[in-house]
């Protein structure tokens, strides 16, 4: 089955700097790669996703890149703000949508003022 | 529209006790699933269902049972609780059809149930 590895486990950046979180996956059949944000004590919520027929997707300050050949994808957050502090999870699945999503271990991002 | 509702929010059990975590959604989602969240382990899929009467195992199904008698409800049963089942449990649902914006399904999570087994 699918296995998703996520790095780093913790990340601390200065407010205004950029943050990058990286994930690798094992199943070459995977074609849907969402990213979820979980604030302290809250439920995970989708922030951005990308499908295998797209190499990059951007939504304001966040972007995701996908390299299918290398089987890795990354989350980029620019101009970080205190409200970006949270745990971020990447995920992958060979299904068209959210079925059987396999999650990475999570990255705790801290934005220092 | 309440979304995904989980009960209870907190529960303490003794080893060997049984209990059921309830999950209900009012979005007419075909797909429902249960995840457990442990520190440093991310979210791990326990069981999932693609419709009433259909269930299947995820990554960590041992010690848990599920059933799906209606589209709305997907309870998770612990038959004989063990300390290793201490965790936060999330129920999540989605459509099986593509989302009209992204073209993919969005997994909507419940608020979570924190279970402690002593």
Coordinates of N, CA and C in Angstrom, one line a residue:
Chain A
X1 N 0.8 -1.2 0.0 CA 0.0 0.0 0.0 C 0.8 1.3 0.0
X2 N 0.2 2.4 -0.1 CA 0.8 3.7 -0.1 C 1.5 4.0 1.2
X3 N 2.7 4.6 1.2 CA 3.4 5.1 2.3 C 3.9 6.5 2.0
X4 N 3.6 7.4 3.0 CA 3.9 8.9 2.8 C 4.8 9.3 3.9
X5 N 6.0 9.8 3.5 CA 7.0 10.3 4.5 C 7.0 11.9 4.4
X6 N 7.0 12.5 5.5 CA 6.9 14.0 5.6 C 8.1 14.5 6.4
X7 N 8.7 15.6 5.9 CA 9.8 16.3 6.6 C 9.8 17.8 6.4
X8 N 10.2 18.6 7.4 CA 10.7 18.1 8.7 C 9.5 17.9 9.6
X9 N 9.8 17.3 10.8 CA 8.7 17.1 11.8 C 8.4 18.4 12.5
X10 N 9.4 19.3 12.7 CA 9.1 20.6 13.2 C 9.9 21.6 12.4
X11 N 9.3 22.8 12.3 CA 9.9 23.9 11.5 C 9.6 25.2 12.2
X12 N 10.6 26.0 12.4 CA 10.4 27.3 13.0 C 11.0 28.4 12.1
X13 N 10.2 29.4 11.7 CA 10.7 30.4 10.8 C 10.3 31.8 11.4
X14 N 11.0 32.8 11.0 CA 10.7 34.2 11.3 C 9.5 34.7 10.5
X15 N 8.6 35.5 11.2 CA 7.5 36.0 10.5 C 8.0 36.8 9.2
X16 N 7.3 36.5 8.1 CA 7.7 37.2 6.9 C 8.6 36.3 6.0
X17 N 9.2 35.3 6.6 CA 10.1 34.4 5.8 C 9.2 33.3 5.2
X18 N 9.8 32.5 4.3 CA 9.1 31.4 3.7 C 9.3 30.1 4.4
X19 N 8.4 29.2 4.3 CA 8.5 27.9 4.9 C 8.2 26.8 3.8
X20 N 9.0 25.7 3.8 CA 8.8 24.7 2.8 C 8.7 23.3 3.6
X21 N 7.7 22.5 3.3 CA 7.5 21.2 3.8 C 7.5 20.2 2.7
X22 N 8.2 19.1 2.9 CA 8.4 18.2 1.8 C 7.8 16.8 2.1
X23 N 7.2 16.1 1.1 CA 6.7 14.8 1.3 C 7.1 13.9 0.1
X24 N 7.3 12.6 0.4 CA 7.5 11.6 -0.6 C 6.5 10.5 -0.5
X25 N 6.2 9.9 -1.6 CA 5.2 8.8 -1.5 C 5.7 7.6 -2.3
X26 N 5.1 6.5 -2.1 CA 5.7 5.2 -2.6 C 4.9 4.7 -3.8
X27 N 3.6 4.9 -3.8 CA 2.7 4.3 -4.8 C 2.7 5.1 -6.1
X28 N 3.3 4.6 -7.2 CA 3.3 5.4 -8.4 C 1.9 5.6 -9.0
X29 N 0.9 4.9 -8.5 CA -0.5 5.0 -9.0 C -1.2 6.2 -8.3
X30 N -0.6 6.8 -7.2 CA -1.2 7.9 -6.5 C -1.3 9.1 -7.5
X31 N -2.5 9.7 -7.4 CA -2.7 10.9 -8.3 C -3.4 12.1 -7.7
X32 N -3.7 12.0 -6.4 CA -4.3 13.1 -5.7 C -3.5 13.4 -4.4
X33 N -3.1 14.7 -4.3 CA -2.2 15.0 -3.2 C -2.7 16.3 -2.5
X34 N -3.5 16.1 -1.4 CA -4.0 17.3 -0.6 C -3.1 17.6 0.5
X35 N -3.2 18.9 1.0 CA -2.5 19.3 2.2 C -3.6 19.8 3.2
X36 N -3.4 19.4 4.5 CA -4.4 19.8 5.5 C -3.6 20.6 6.6
X37 N -4.3 21.5 7.2 CA -3.8 22.3 8.3 C -4.6 22.0 9.5
X38 N -3.9 21.8 10.6 CA -4.6 21.5 11.9 C -4.1 22.5 12.9
X39 N -5.0 23.4 13.3 CA -4.6 24.4 14.4 C -4.8 23.6 15.7
X40 N -4.2 24.1 16.8 CA -4.2 23.5 18.1 C -5.6 23.2 18.6
X41 N -5.9 22.0 18.8 CA -7.2 21.6 19.4 C -8.3 21.6 18.4
X42 N -8.0 21.8 17.1 CA -9.0 21.8 16.1 C -9.0 20.6 15.1
X43 N -9.9 20.5 14.2 CA -9.9 19.4 13.2 C -9.1 19.8 12.0
X44 N -8.5 18.8 11.3 CA -7.8 19.2 10.1 C -8.7 19.7 9.0
X45 N -8.2 20.7 8.3 CA -8.9 21.3 7.2 C -8.1 21.4 6.0
X46 N -8.7 21.2 4.8 CA -8.0 21.2 3.5 C -7.5 22.7 3.2
X47 N -6.3 22.9 2.8 CA -5.8 24.2 2.5 C -5.5 24.3 1.0
X48 N -5.0 23.2 0.4 CA -4.7 23.2 -1.0 C -4.5 21.7 -1.5
X49 N -4.8 21.5 -2.7 CA -4.6 20.1 -3.3 C -4.1 20.2 -4.7
X50 N -3.5 19.1 -5.2 CA -3.0 19.1 -6.5 C -3.2 17.7 -7.1
X51 N -3.5 17.6 -8.4 CA -3.7 16.3 -9.0 C -2.4 16.0 -9.9
X52 N -2.3 14.8 -10.3 CA -1.1 14.3 -10.9 C -0.9 14.9 -12.3
X53 N -1.9 15.5 -12.9 CA -1.7 16.1 -14.2 C -1.3 17.5 -14.2
X54 N -1.0 18.0 -13.0 CA -0.6 19.4 -12.8 C 0.8 19.4 -12.0
X55 N 1.7 20.3 -12.4 CA 3.0 20.3 -11.7 C 3.1 21.3 -10.6
X56 N 2.2 22.3 -10.6 CA 2.2 23.3 -9.6 C 0.9 24.0 -9.5
X57 N 0.5 24.4 -8.3 CA -0.7 25.1 -8.0 C -0.5 26.1 -6.9
X58 N -1.1 27.3 -7.1 CA -0.9 28.4 -6.2 C -2.2 29.0 -5.7
X59 N -2.3 29.3 -4.5 CA -3.4 30.0 -3.9 C -3.0 31.1 -3.0
X60 N -2.9 32.3 -3.4 CA -2.4 33.4 -2.6 C -1.0 33.1 -2.1
X61 N -0.8 33.0 -0.8 CA 0.6 32.8 -0.2 C 1.0 31.3 -0.2
X62 N 0.2 30.4 -0.5 CA 0.5 29.0 -0.5 C 0.6 28.4 -1.9
X63 N 1.5 27.5 -2.1 CA 1.7 26.8 -3.4 C 2.1 25.4 -3.1
X64 N 1.8 24.5 -4.0 CA 2.2 23.1 -3.9 C 2.8 22.8 -5.3
X65 N 3.9 22.0 -5.2 CA 4.6 21.5 -6.4 C 4.6 20.0 -6.3
X66 N 4.6 19.4 -7.5 CA 4.5 17.9 -7.6 C 5.6 17.5 -8.6
X67 N 6.4 16.5 -8.2 CA 7.3 15.9 -9.2 C 7.0 14.4 -9.2
X68 N 6.2 14.0 -10.2 CA 5.8 12.6 -10.3 C 6.9 11.6 -10.5
X69 N 7.9 12.0 -11.3 CA 9.0 11.1 -11.6 C 9.8 10.8 -10.3
X70 N 10.0 11.8 -9.4 CA 10.7 11.6 -8.2 C 9.8 11.1 -7.1
X71 N 8.5 11.2 -7.3 CA 7.5 10.9 -6.3 C 7.6 11.7 -5.1
X72 N 7.7 13.0 -5.3 CA 7.6 13.9 -4.1 C 6.9 15.2 -4.4
X73 N 6.3 15.8 -3.4 CA 5.6 17.0 -3.5 C 5.8 17.9 -2.3
X74 N 5.7 19.2 -2.5 CA 6.1 20.1 -1.4 C 5.0 21.2 -1.3
X75 N 5.0 21.7 -0.1 CA 4.1 22.9 0.3 C 5.0 24.1 0.5
X76 N 4.7 25.2 -0.1 CA 5.5 26.4 0.1 C 4.5 27.5 0.6
X77 N 5.0 28.1 1.7 CA 4.2 29.2 2.3 C 5.1 30.4 2.3
X78 N 4.7 31.5 1.6 CA 5.5 32.7 1.5 C 4.9 33.8 2.5
X79 N 5.8 34.7 2.8 CA 5.4 35.8 3.7 C 4.6 35.3 4.9
X80 N 5.2 34.4 5.7 CA 4.5 33.8 6.8 C 4.0 34.7 7.8
X81 N 2.8 34.4 8.4 CA 2.2 35.2 9.4 C 1.9 34.3 10.6
X82 N 1.7 35.0 11.8 CA 1.5 34.2 13.0 C 0.4 33.2 12.9
X83 N -0.7 33.5 12.1 CA -1.8 32.6 12.0 C -1.4 31.3 11.1
X84 N -0.2 31.3 10.6 CA 0.2 30.1 9.8 C 0.7 29.1 10.8
X85 N 0.9 29.4 12.0 CA 1.4 28.4 13.0 C 0.3 27.3 13.2
X86 N 0.7 26.1 13.0 CA -0.2 24.9 13.0 C 0.6 23.7 12.6
X87 N -0.1 22.6 12.7 CA 0.5 21.3 12.1 C -0.1 21.1 10.7
X88 N 0.8 20.8 9.8 CA 0.5 20.6 8.4 C 0.7 19.1 8.1
X89 N -0.3 18.6 7.4 CA -0.2 17.2 6.9 C -0.3 17.1 5.4
X90 N 0.6 16.3 4.8 CA 0.4 16.0 3.4 C -0.3 14.6 3.3
X91 N -0.8 14.3 2.2 CA -1.5 13.0 2.0 C -1.5 12.7 0.5
X92 N -1.7 11.4 0.3 CA -1.8 10.9 -1.1 C -2.7 9.7 -1.2
X93 N -3.3 9.5 -2.4 CA -4.2 8.4 -2.7 C -4.2 8.1 -4.2
X94 N -4.4 6.9 -4.5 CA -4.5 6.5 -6.0 C -5.9 6.8 -6.5
X95 N -6.8 7.1 -5.6 CA -8.2 7.3 -6.1 C -8.4 8.7 -6.6
X96 N -9.5 8.9 -7.2 CA -9.7 10.2 -7.8 C -9.9 11.3 -6.8
X97 N -10.4 10.9 -5.6 CA -10.7 11.9 -4.6 C -10.1 11.5 -3.3
X98 N -10.9 11.7 -2.2 CA -10.4 11.6 -0.8 C -10.5 10.2 -0.3
X99 N -10.8 9.2 -1.1 CA -10.9 7.8 -0.6 C -9.5 7.3 -0.2
X100 N -9.4 6.7 1.0 CA -8.2 6.0 1.4 C -7.0 6.9 1.4
X101 N -7.2 8.2 1.9 CA -6.1 9.1 2.0 C -5.1 8.5 3.0
X102 N -3.8 8.5 2.6 CA -2.7 8.1 3.5 C -2.0 9.4 3.8
X103 N -1.8 9.7 5.1 CA -1.3 10.9 5.6 C 0.2 10.8 6.0
X104 N 1.0 11.9 5.8 CA 2.3 11.9 6.4 C 2.2 12.1 7.9
X105 N 3.4 12.2 8.5 CA 3.4 12.2 10.0 C 3.1 13.6 10.5
X106 N 3.1 14.6 9.7 CA 2.8 16.0 10.1 C 4.1 16.8 10.4
X107 N 3.9 18.1 10.2 CA 5.0 19.1 10.4 C 4.4 20.2 11.3
X108 N 5.0 20.4 12.5 CA 4.6 21.5 13.4 C 5.3 22.7 13.0
X109 N 4.6 23.7 12.4 CA 5.2 25.0 11.9 C 5.0 26.0 13.0
X110 N 6.0 26.7 13.4 CA 5.9 27.8 14.3 C 6.5 29.1 13.7
X111 N 5.7 30.1 13.7 CA 6.1 31.4 13.1 C 6.5 32.3 14.3
X112 N 7.7 32.7 14.3 CA 8.2 33.6 15.4 C 8.1 35.0 15.0
X113 N 7.5 35.8 15.9 CA 7.3 37.3 15.6 C 8.6 38.1 15.6
Chain B
X1 N -27.2 22.7 8.6 CA -26.2 21.8 8.1 C -25.1 21.7 9.1
X2 N -25.0 20.6 9.9 CA -24.1 20.4 11.0 C -22.8 19.9 10.5
X3 N -22.7 19.3 9.3 CA -21.4 18.7 8.8 C -21.2 17.3 9.4
X4 N -20.1 17.1 10.0 CA -19.7 15.8 10.6 C -19.8 15.9 12.1
X5 N -20.6 15.2 12.7 CA -20.8 15.3 14.2 C -20.3 14.0 14.8
X6 N -19.4 14.1 15.8 CA -18.9 13.0 16.6 C -19.3 13.1 18.0
X7 N -19.6 11.9 18.6 CA -19.8 11.9 20.0 C -19.3 10.6 20.6
X8 N -18.8 10.5 21.8 CA -18.6 11.7 22.7 C -17.3 12.5 22.3
X9 N -17.1 13.6 22.9 CA -15.9 14.4 22.7 C -14.7 13.8 23.6
X10 N -15.0 13.3 24.7 CA -14.0 12.8 25.6 C -14.6 11.5 26.2
X11 N -13.7 10.5 26.4 CA -14.2 9.2 27.1 C -13.0 8.6 27.7
X12 N -13.2 8.1 29.0 CA -12.1 7.3 29.7 C -12.7 5.9 29.9
X13 N -11.9 5.0 29.5 CA -12.3 3.5 29.6 C -11.3 2.8 30.4
X14 N -11.7 1.7 31.0 CA -10.8 0.8 31.6 C -10.4 -0.3 30.6
X15 N -9.2 -0.9 30.7 CA -8.9 -2.0 29.8 C -9.9 -3.1 29.8
X16 N -10.3 -3.5 28.6 CA -11.3 -4.6 28.5 C -12.7 -4.1 28.3
X17 N -13.0 -2.9 28.6 CA -14.3 -2.3 28.3 C -14.6 -2.1 26.8
X18 N -15.8 -2.1 26.5 CA -16.2 -1.8 25.1 C -16.9 -0.5 25.0
X19 N -16.9 0.1 23.8 CA -17.6 1.3 23.6 C -17.8 1.6 22.1
X20 N -18.6 2.5 21.8 CA -18.9 2.9 20.4 C -18.7 4.4 20.3
X21 N -17.9 4.8 19.3 CA -17.8 6.2 19.0 C -18.8 6.5 17.8
X22 N -19.6 7.5 18.0 CA -20.7 7.7 17.0 C -20.2 8.8 16.0
X23 N -20.6 8.6 14.8 CA -20.3 9.6 13.7 C -21.5 9.8 12.8
X24 N -21.9 11.0 12.6 CA -23.1 11.2 11.7 C -22.7 12.4 10.8
X25 N -23.2 12.3 9.5 CA -23.0 13.5 8.6 C -24.3 13.7 7.9
X26 N -24.5 15.0 7.6 CA -25.8 15.4 7.0 C -25.6 16.0 5.6
X27 N -24.5 15.7 5.0 CA -24.1 16.2 3.7 C -24.4 15.2 2.6
X28 N -25.0 14.1 2.9 CA -25.3 13.1 1.9 C -24.0 12.5 1.2
X29 N -22.9 12.5 2.0 CA -21.7 11.9 1.5 C -21.7 10.4 1.4
X30 N -21.2 9.9 0.3 CA -21.1 8.4 0.2 C -20.0 7.9 1.0
X31 N -18.9 8.6 1.0 CA -17.7 8.1 1.7 C -17.6 8.5 3.1
X32 N -17.3 7.6 4.0 CA -17.0 7.9 5.4 C -15.9 7.1 5.9
X33 N -15.1 7.6 6.9 CA -13.9 7.0 7.3 C -13.6 7.3 8.7
X34 N -12.8 6.5 9.4 CA -12.3 6.8 10.7 C -10.7 6.8 10.7
X35 N -10.2 7.8 11.3 CA -8.7 8.0 11.5 C -8.4 8.1 13.0
X36 N -7.2 7.6 13.4 CA -6.7 7.9 14.7 C -5.5 8.8 14.6
X37 N -5.3 9.7 15.5 CA -4.2 10.6 15.5 C -3.4 10.4 16.7
X38 N -2.1 10.1 16.6 CA -1.2 9.9 17.7 C 0.0 10.8 17.4
X39 N 0.6 11.3 18.5 CA 1.8 12.2 18.3 C 2.9 11.6 17.4
X40 N 3.4 12.3 16.4 CA 4.4 11.8 15.6 C 4.0 10.8 14.6
X41 N 2.8 10.4 14.6 CA 2.3 9.3 13.7 C 1.4 9.8 12.6
X42 N 1.0 11.0 12.7 CA 0.1 11.6 11.7 C -1.3 11.0 11.9
X43 N -2.1 10.9 10.8 CA -3.5 10.4 10.8 C -3.4 9.1 10.2
X44 N -3.9 8.0 10.8 CA -3.8 6.7 10.3 C -5.3 6.2 10.1
X45 N -5.5 5.6 8.9 CA -6.9 5.2 8.5 C -7.2 3.9 9.2
X46 N -8.3 3.8 9.9 CA -8.8 2.6 10.6 C -9.7 1.8 9.7
X47 N -10.8 2.3 9.4 CA -11.8 1.7 8.5 C -12.5 2.8 7.6
X48 N -13.0 2.3 6.5 CA -13.7 3.3 5.7 C -14.9 2.6 5.0
X49 N -15.8 3.4 4.4 CA -17.0 2.9 3.8 C -17.3 3.8 2.6
X50 N -17.7 3.2 1.4 CA -18.0 3.9 0.2 C -19.6 4.0 0.0
X51 N -20.3 3.4 1.0 CA -21.8 3.5 0.9 C -22.4 2.5 1.9
X52 N -23.7 2.7 2.1 CA -24.4 1.9 3.0 C -24.2 0.4 2.7
X53 N -23.9 -0.4 3.7 CA -23.7 -1.8 3.6 C -22.3 -2.2 3.1
X54 N -21.4 -1.2 2.9 CA -20.1 -1.5 2.4 C -19.0 -0.9 3.3
X55 N -18.1 -1.8 3.9 CA -17.0 -1.3 4.7 C -15.8 -2.0 4.3
X56 N -14.6 -1.4 4.6 CA -13.4 -2.1 4.3 C -12.3 -1.6 5.3
X57 N -11.2 -2.3 5.4 CA -10.2 -2.0 6.4 C -9.2 -1.0 5.8
X58 N -8.7 -0.2 6.8 CA -7.6 0.7 6.4 C -6.3 0.2 6.9
X59 N -5.4 1.1 7.3 CA -4.0 0.8 7.7 C -4.0 0.1 9.1
X60 N -4.8 0.5 10.0 CA -4.7 -0.1 11.4 C -6.1 -0.5 11.9
X61 N -6.7 -1.6 11.3 CA -8.0 -2.0 11.7 C -8.2 -2.9 12.9
X62 N -7.1 -3.5 13.4 CA -7.2 -4.4 14.4 C -7.7 -3.8 15.7
X63 N -8.7 -4.5 16.3 CA -9.3 -4.0 17.6 C -10.5 -3.1 17.4
X64 N -10.9 -2.9 16.1 CA -12.0 -2.0 15.8 C -13.0 -2.7 14.8
X65 N -14.3 -2.4 15.0 CA -15.3 -2.8 14.1 C -16.1 -1.6 13.6
X66 N -16.6 -1.7 12.4 CA -17.5 -0.7 11.9 C -18.7 -1.3 11.2
X67 N -19.7 -0.6 11.0 CA -20.9 -0.9 10.2 C -21.4 0.3 9.5
X68 N -22.1 0.1 8.5 CA -22.7 1.3 7.8 C -24.1 0.9 7.3
X69 N -25.1 1.1 8.2 CA -26.5 0.7 7.9 C -27.2 1.8 7.2
X70 N -26.8 3.0 7.3 CA -27.4 4.2 6.7 C -26.3 5.0 6.0
X71 N -26.7 5.9 5.1 CA -25.7 6.8 4.5 C -25.1 7.8 5.6
X72 N -26.0 8.1 6.6 CA -25.6 9.2 7.5 C -24.7 8.8 8.6
X73 N -24.7 7.5 9.0 CA -24.1 7.1 10.3 C -23.0 6.1 10.0
X74 N -21.9 6.2 10.8 CA -20.7 5.3 10.6 C -20.1 5.1 12.0
X75 N -20.6 4.3 12.9 CA -20.1 4.1 14.2 C -18.8 3.2 14.2
X76 N -17.9 3.6 15.2 CA -16.7 2.8 15.4 C -16.8 2.1 16.7
X77 N -16.6 0.8 16.7 CA -16.8 0.0 18.0 C -15.4 -0.5 18.4
X78 N -15.1 -0.3 19.7 CA -14.0 -1.0 20.3 C -14.5 -2.1 21.2
X79 N -14.2 -3.3 20.8 CA -14.8 -4.5 21.5 C -14.2 -4.7 22.8
X80 N -12.9 -4.6 23.0 CA -12.2 -4.8 24.2 C -11.0 -3.8 24.3
X81 N -11.2 -2.7 24.9 CA -10.3 -1.6 24.8 C -8.9 -1.9 25.4
X82 N -7.9 -1.4 24.8 CA -6.5 -1.6 25.3 C -5.8 -0.3 25.4
X83 N -4.8 -0.1 26.3 CA -4.1 1.2 26.4 C -3.6 1.7 25.1
X84 N -3.2 0.8 24.2 CA -2.7 1.2 22.9 C -3.7 1.9 22.0
X85 N -4.9 1.8 22.4 CA -6.0 2.5 21.7 C -6.3 3.9 22.2
X86 N -5.5 4.3 23.2 CA -5.6 5.7 23.7 C -5.1 6.6 22.5
X87 N -6.0 7.5 22.1 CA -5.7 8.3 20.9 C -6.9 9.4 20.7
X88 N -6.7 10.2 19.7 CA -7.8 11.1 19.3 C -8.3 10.5 18.0
X89 N -9.6 10.3 17.9 CA -10.2 9.7 16.8 C -11.0 10.7 16.0
X90 N -10.8 10.7 14.7 CA -11.5 11.6 13.8 C -12.3 10.8 12.8
X91 N -13.6 11.2 12.7 CA -14.4 10.7 11.6 C -14.4 11.7 10.5
X92 N -14.4 11.3 9.2 CA -14.3 12.2 8.1 C -15.1 11.6 6.9
X93 N -15.7 12.5 6.2 CA -16.6 12.1 5.0 C -16.3 12.9 3.8
X94 N -16.7 12.4 2.7 CA -16.6 13.2 1.4 C -17.5 12.6 0.4
X95 N -17.7 13.3 -0.7 CA -18.5 12.7 -1.8 C -17.5 11.8 -2.5
X96 N -18.1 11.0 -3.4 CA -17.3 10.2 -4.3 C -17.2 10.9 -5.7
X97 N -18.0 11.9 -5.9 CA -17.9 12.6 -7.1 C -16.9 13.8 -7.0
X98 N -16.5 14.3 -8.1 CA -15.5 15.4 -8.0 C -16.1 16.7 -7.5
X99 N -15.3 17.4 -6.8 CA -15.7 18.7 -6.3 C -15.7 19.7 -7.5
X100 N -16.7 20.5 -7.6 CA -16.8 21.3 -8.9 C -15.7 22.4 -9.0
X101 N -15.0 22.7 -7.9 CA -13.9 23.7 -7.9 C -12.6 23.0 -8.2
X102 N -12.2 22.1 -7.4 CA -10.9 21.4 -7.6 C -10.9 20.2 -8.4
X103 N -12.1 19.7 -8.7 CA -12.2 18.4 -9.4 C -12.0 17.2 -8.5
X104 N -11.7 17.4 -7.3 CA -11.4 16.3 -6.4 C -12.3 16.4 -5.2
X105 N -12.4 15.3 -4.4 CA -13.2 15.3 -3.2 C -12.5 16.0 -2.1
X106 N -13.3 16.6 -1.2 CA -12.7 17.3 0.0 C -13.1 16.5 1.2
X107 N -12.1 16.0 2.0 CA -12.4 15.2 3.2 C -12.8 16.2 4.3
X108 N -14.0 16.1 4.8 CA -14.5 16.9 5.9 C -14.4 16.2 7.2
X109 N -13.7 16.7 8.2 CA -13.5 16.0 9.4 C -14.5 16.5 10.5
X110 N -14.8 15.6 11.4 CA -15.5 15.9 12.6 C -14.5 16.6 13.6
X111 N -15.1 17.0 14.8 CA -14.3 17.7 15.8 C -13.3 16.8 16.6
X112 N -13.5 15.5 16.5 CA -12.6 14.6 17.1 C -13.2 14.0 18.5
X113 N -12.7 12.9 18.8 CA -13.1 12.2 20.1 C -11.8 11.8 20.8
X114 N -11.6 12.3 22.0 CA -10.3 11.9 22.7 C -10.6 10.8 23.6
X115 N -10.0 9.7 23.4 CA -10.2 8.4 24.2 C -9.0 8.1 25.0
X116 N -9.2 7.8 26.3 CA -8.1 7.4 27.1 C -8.5 6.0 27.7
X117 N -7.6 5.0 27.5 CA -7.8 3.7 28.1 C -6.8 3.4 29.2
X118 N -7.3 3.2 30.4 CA -6.4 3.0 31.6 C -6.1 1.6 31.8

